[in-house]
């Protein structure tokens, strides 16, 4: 076929190039096992040579499904989600499924639009971040008649299945670890709190555990922008400017905690003796900092793997086991929590 010929390639083109029938080409592309190895190789060689890409939507109309799994996350800029996506991809690829990713920016109305568009392609399953959705989004998920796995959080009732951690428990455990080291004058710095339900739940669990330990949170600061080192520096400077007596700062994520750490070190503040700090997520990207920030691993890659395994098992007709999988994160005290 001439490079100037712009018409889409078809099964007939592959059939003519490989010297077999269109039906045989279709069997090979659907990975049927009733085709000889020699014929399969001829067809695949023709496919590679022509650059042919099967129209999976057209091919999936009879079954009303394609081998795609819709994956919907709040942000591509957030350093948390690449690891989740890697775990999802590892498992789905082994089962012949392909993730297709959409982003919501933590906005319920955008989640509705992305979900509507993705479901119109009739994927084999849906993996979506969070348990909180608008009523229209939840209705679409319930009516999807396919595996739906909500990820990152298990503090609530999922539409179908869920894989994640308890963020309220994570907040409580960090509070207990801080109190155990003798810190009592504590401030909290959080990002995206109105929209990030998981950060909100950690905050609620944190404040609850402090109260049970007889300590009241002395200062708090929230903002609606994305995570950034510069924002962590700014928030830390402002909080200590108005509450200089604080002896511990708990940040909703590691990135703003890293910004706070750098600012504190520039000011010559002794860490963790005079002032301790902790974040959340266990970002390995920050391992090269002068001090290792206390944090909590959010089990990101394993969440992705387990969610993808539920979808793949259900698509293949296998029993996926538990409907709700709650993983257990661990605290890394780093160099900024334990008092020497």
C-alpha positions as MATLAB code, in Angstrom:
seq = 'XXXXXXXXXXXXXXXXXXXXXXXXXXXXXXXXXXXXXXXXXXXXXXXXXXXXXXXXXXXXXXXXXXXXXXXXXXXXXXXXXXXXXXXXXXXXXXXXXXXXXXXXXXXXXXXXXXXXXXXXXXXXXXXXXXXXXXXXXXXXXXXXXXXXXXXXXXXXXXXXXXXXXXXXXXXXXXXXXXXXXXXXXXXXXXXXXXXXXXXXXXXXXXXXXXXXXXXXXXXXXXXXXXXXXXXXXXXXXXXXXXXXXXXXXXXXXXXXXXXXXXXXXXXXXXXXXXXXXXXXXXXXXXXXXXXXXXXXXXXXXXXXXXXXXXXXXXXXXXXXXXXXXXXXXXXXXXXXXXXX';
ca = [
       0.000    0.000    0.000;
       1.327    3.448   -0.908;
       2.278    5.857    1.862;
       0.064    8.356    0.064;
      -2.950    6.076    0.542;
      -4.566    7.576    3.663;
      -7.469    5.133    4.037;
      -7.482    3.123    7.269;
      -5.912   -0.310    7.147;
      -8.366   -3.198    7.363;
      -8.380   -6.917    8.048;
      -8.459   -7.398    4.276;
      -5.100   -5.626    3.941;
      -3.567   -7.957    6.519;
      -5.270  -10.922    4.860;
      -3.818  -10.065    1.452;
      -0.358   -9.379    2.868;
      -0.240  -12.635    4.841;
      -2.035  -14.857    2.314;
      -4.667  -16.133    4.775;
      -8.376  -15.443    5.163;
      -9.797  -12.468    7.050;
     -11.377  -14.901    9.511;
      -7.951  -16.370   10.272;
      -6.475  -12.898   10.727;
      -9.286  -12.137   13.176;
      -8.585  -15.323   15.132;
      -4.893  -14.438   15.426;
      -5.622  -10.889   16.583;
      -8.076  -12.198   19.185;
      -5.361  -14.606   20.370;
      -7.435  -17.693   19.618;
      -5.594  -20.970   20.067;
      -7.069  -22.680   16.972;
      -4.409  -21.247   14.620;
      -1.103  -22.944   13.798;
       2.134  -21.334   14.964;
       3.315  -20.886   11.363;
       0.101  -19.119   10.302;
       0.114  -16.960   13.422;
       3.639  -15.784   12.684;
       2.749  -14.953    9.060;
      -0.169  -12.829   10.209;
       1.792  -11.063   12.940;
       4.628  -10.349   10.513;
       2.143   -8.717    8.137;
       0.653   -6.728   11.021;
       4.087   -5.439   12.014;
       5.021   -4.588    8.459;
       1.804   -2.729    7.692;
       1.597   -1.007   11.073;
      -1.954   -2.278   11.484;
      -3.757   -1.505   14.758;
      -7.006   -3.442   15.351;
     -10.151   -1.427   15.978;
     -10.918   -2.811   19.420;
     -14.115   -0.818   19.740;
     -15.596   -2.289   16.583;
     -14.316   -5.722   17.520;
     -15.793   -5.444   20.993;
     -19.297   -4.425   20.001;
     -20.665   -7.960   20.012;
     -19.608   -8.495   23.614;
     -20.160   -4.821   24.594;
     -16.660   -4.801   26.142;
     -13.115   -3.895   25.114;
      -9.904   -4.976   26.830;
      -9.428   -1.557   28.417;
      -9.650   -0.695   32.099;
     -10.613    2.884   32.972;
      -8.322    4.302   35.668;
      -9.419    7.642   37.127;
      -7.097    9.605   39.423;
      -7.171   13.156   40.819;
      -3.824   14.364   39.484;
      -0.868   13.520   37.269;
       1.260   16.141   39.022;
       0.876   14.473   42.412;
       3.895   12.235   43.011;
       1.662    9.642   44.699;
      -0.196    8.350   41.661;
       2.625    7.272   39.291;
       3.447    4.412   41.680;
      -0.212    3.405   41.864;
      -0.417    3.399   38.069;
       2.756    1.312   37.833;
       1.239   -1.336   40.106;
      -1.967   -1.346   38.069;
      -0.091   -1.649   34.778;
       2.075   -4.548   35.985;
      -0.925   -6.729   36.754;
      -3.227   -5.740   33.887;
      -0.554   -6.294   31.242;
      -0.069   -9.876   32.386;
      -3.797  -10.475   31.843;
      -4.034   -8.852   28.418;
      -5.743   -5.720   29.717;
      -4.692   -2.131   29.094;
      -5.227    0.799   31.498;
      -6.570    4.058   30.083;
      -6.088    6.956   32.497;
      -8.254   10.017   33.137;
      -7.709   12.911   35.563;
     -10.248   14.794   37.699;
      -8.243   17.574   39.435;
     -10.161   16.600   42.597;
     -13.292   18.162   41.032;
     -16.542   16.133   41.340;
     -18.023   17.619   38.157;
     -14.894   16.739   36.180;
     -14.972   13.220   37.598;
     -18.526   12.904   36.256;
     -17.424   13.967   32.764;
     -14.377   11.687   32.699;
     -16.361    8.741   34.013;
     -19.165    9.268   31.488;
     -16.698    9.412   28.597;
     -14.760    6.348   29.705;
     -17.825    4.225   30.397;
     -19.147    5.029   26.916;
     -16.242    2.976   25.549;
     -17.502   -0.048   27.522;
     -14.245   -0.900   29.328;
     -13.765   -4.208   31.091;
     -13.537   -2.501   34.474;
     -13.069    0.759   36.369;
     -10.455    1.700   38.970;
     -11.196    5.082   40.539;
      -9.490    6.985   43.355;
     -11.505    7.641   46.486;
     -14.836    6.632   47.959;
     -16.528   10.036   47.765;
     -18.332   10.736   44.488;
     -21.246   12.870   43.371;
     -24.654   11.204   43.126;
     -24.508   11.095   39.289;
     -21.020    9.544   39.367;
     -22.073    6.943   41.921;
     -25.151    6.124   39.844;
     -22.979    5.566   36.770;
     -20.653    3.284   38.713;
     -23.553    1.249   40.091;
     -25.123    0.874   36.649;
     -21.870   -0.014   34.904;
     -22.283   -3.806   35.309;
     -18.524   -4.306   35.376;
     -15.866   -4.599   38.108;
     -15.482   -1.267   39.940;
     -12.624   -0.851   42.429;
     -12.278    2.330   44.464;
      -8.702    2.814   45.610;
      -6.550    4.615   48.205;
      -9.187    4.658   50.967;
     -11.269    2.151   52.918;
     -12.973    4.529   55.371;
     -16.421    4.135   53.860;
     -18.683    1.840   51.846;
     -17.596    1.185   48.255;
     -19.921    0.807   45.272;
     -18.386   -2.591   44.530;
     -14.866   -3.210   45.854;
     -12.157   -1.127   47.528;
      -8.400   -1.339   48.094;
      -6.508    1.144   50.235;
      -5.656    2.155   53.755;
      -7.659    3.651   56.593;
      -6.627    7.312   56.558;
      -8.297    7.969   59.888;
      -6.189    5.205   61.392;
      -3.073    6.636   59.716;
      -3.736   10.018   61.336;
      -4.359    8.434   64.730;
      -1.151    6.383   64.599;
       0.984    9.379   63.671;
      -0.525   11.390   66.544;
       0.273    8.593   69.001;
       3.865    8.368   67.726;
       4.311   12.125   68.143;
       2.869   12.138   71.658;
       5.033    9.142   72.626;
       8.147   11.254   71.949;
       6.963   13.989   74.309;
       5.805   16.618   71.827;
       2.796   18.578   73.058;
       2.526   21.875   71.151;
       1.514   20.732   67.709;
       0.516   22.412   64.455;
      -1.018   20.902   61.309;
      -0.375   22.079   57.742;
      -2.612   20.646   55.012;
      -3.237   21.009   51.310;
      -6.421   20.588   49.249;
      -8.393   19.940   52.408;
     -11.810   20.922   51.002;
     -11.442   18.497   48.093;
      -8.941   15.850   49.211;
     -11.151   13.648   51.385;
      -8.256   11.366   52.320;
      -6.207   14.253   53.755;
      -9.306   15.388   55.633;
      -9.762   11.940   57.171;
      -6.112   11.832   58.278;
      -6.592   15.230   59.900;
      -9.725   14.052   61.702;
      -7.997   10.917   62.992;
      -4.970   12.961   64.031;
      -6.997   15.490   66.044;
      -9.060   12.692   67.612;
      -5.957   10.855   68.877;
      -4.394   14.072   70.180;
      -7.549   14.782   72.158;
      -7.520   11.293   73.652;
      -3.928   11.984   74.715;
      -5.009   15.182   76.434;
      -3.518   17.508   73.790;
      -5.330   20.112   71.732;
      -4.040   21.089   68.294;
      -2.571   24.576   68.733;
      -2.467   25.821   65.136;
      -3.567   24.734   61.691;
      -3.230   26.003   58.117;
      -4.932   24.828   54.927;
      -4.677   25.882   51.326;
      -6.249   24.723   48.062;
      -3.248   24.668   45.712;
      -1.160   21.675   44.679;
       1.714   20.285   46.749;
       4.991   22.206   46.381;
       8.231   22.812   48.234;
       7.724   26.574   48.014;
       4.283   26.309   49.587;
       5.695   24.213   52.439;
       8.353   26.854   53.139;
       5.776   29.650   53.087;
       3.270   27.872   55.316;
       5.950   26.889   57.831;
       7.322   30.429   58.028;
       3.840   31.865   58.534;
       2.813   29.317   61.169;
       5.928   29.751   63.288;
       5.625   33.508   62.882;
       2.288   33.459   64.679;
       2.894   30.371   66.890;
       6.625   30.325   67.748;
       6.054   28.060   70.770;
       5.117   25.007   68.632;
       7.368   21.974   69.042;
       5.973   19.757   66.243;
       4.571   20.259   62.732;
       2.510   17.573   60.998;
       2.107   18.075   57.248;
      -0.548   16.411   55.076;
       2.114   15.242   52.600;
       5.868   14.808   52.284;
       6.410   17.484   49.649;
       5.240   20.432   51.732;
       7.008   18.817   54.713;
      10.244   18.906   52.688;
       9.745   22.606   52.020;
       9.189   23.160   55.725;
      12.308   21.179   56.620;
      14.500   23.248   54.296;
      13.165   26.505   55.725;
      13.668   25.327   59.318;
      17.256   24.278   58.607;
      17.979   27.672   57.050;
      16.741   29.287   60.265;
      19.111   27.113   62.314;
      16.271   25.462   64.226;
      17.356   22.203   65.877;
      15.495   19.188   64.497;
      14.040   17.089   66.079;
      14.981   18.407   69.526;
      13.573   21.919   69.358;
      11.050   21.147   66.624;
       9.956   17.841   65.132;
       8.073   17.307   61.890;
       6.392   14.572   59.876;
       4.676   14.162   56.528;
       2.767   11.446   54.731;
       3.253    9.221   51.649;
       6.799    7.883   52.051;
       8.151    9.519   48.878;
      11.514    7.969   47.975;
      12.201   11.014   45.791;
      13.037   12.921   48.988;
      15.632   10.434   50.253;
      18.461   12.815   49.339;
      17.395   15.576   51.731;
      19.801   16.576   54.557;
      17.356   15.032   57.041;
      15.083   12.041   56.448;
      11.535   13.222   57.106;
       9.335   11.128   59.372;
       6.505    9.792   57.246;
       4.106    6.951   56.650;
       4.152    4.646   53.643;
       0.777    4.712   51.877;
       1.277    1.274   50.187;
       0.789    2.905   46.768;
       2.202    0.277   44.425;
       0.551   -2.564   46.319;
      -2.790   -0.746   46.195;
      -2.455   -0.564   42.419;
      -1.528   -4.236   42.146;
      -4.353   -5.469   44.363;
      -6.970   -3.319   42.629;
      -5.850   -4.499   39.189;
      -5.879   -8.113   40.379;
      -9.523   -7.785   41.460;
     -10.476   -6.434   38.035;
      -8.443   -9.015   36.122;
      -9.828  -11.899   38.178;
     -13.415  -10.754   37.734;
     -12.955  -10.267   33.973;
     -11.520  -13.779   33.712;
     -14.345  -15.259   35.777;
     -12.112  -15.989   38.767;
     -13.041  -15.347   42.392;
     -11.113  -12.226   43.511;
     -11.604  -13.003   47.209;
     -12.095  -10.074   49.582;
     -14.314   -7.215   48.457;
     -12.586   -4.675   50.711;
      -8.807   -4.890   51.112;
      -7.326   -2.671   53.846;
      -3.527   -2.511   53.789;
      -1.450   -1.475   56.806;
       1.008    1.408   56.372;
       4.012    1.740   58.661;
       5.619    4.798   60.251;
       9.190    5.674   59.311;
      10.490    7.934   62.081;
      13.319    9.236   59.892;
      15.489   11.912   61.501;
      12.715   14.332   62.415;
      10.489   12.547   64.926;
      12.501   10.730   67.567;
      13.904   13.064   70.230;
      17.550   12.318   71.031;
];
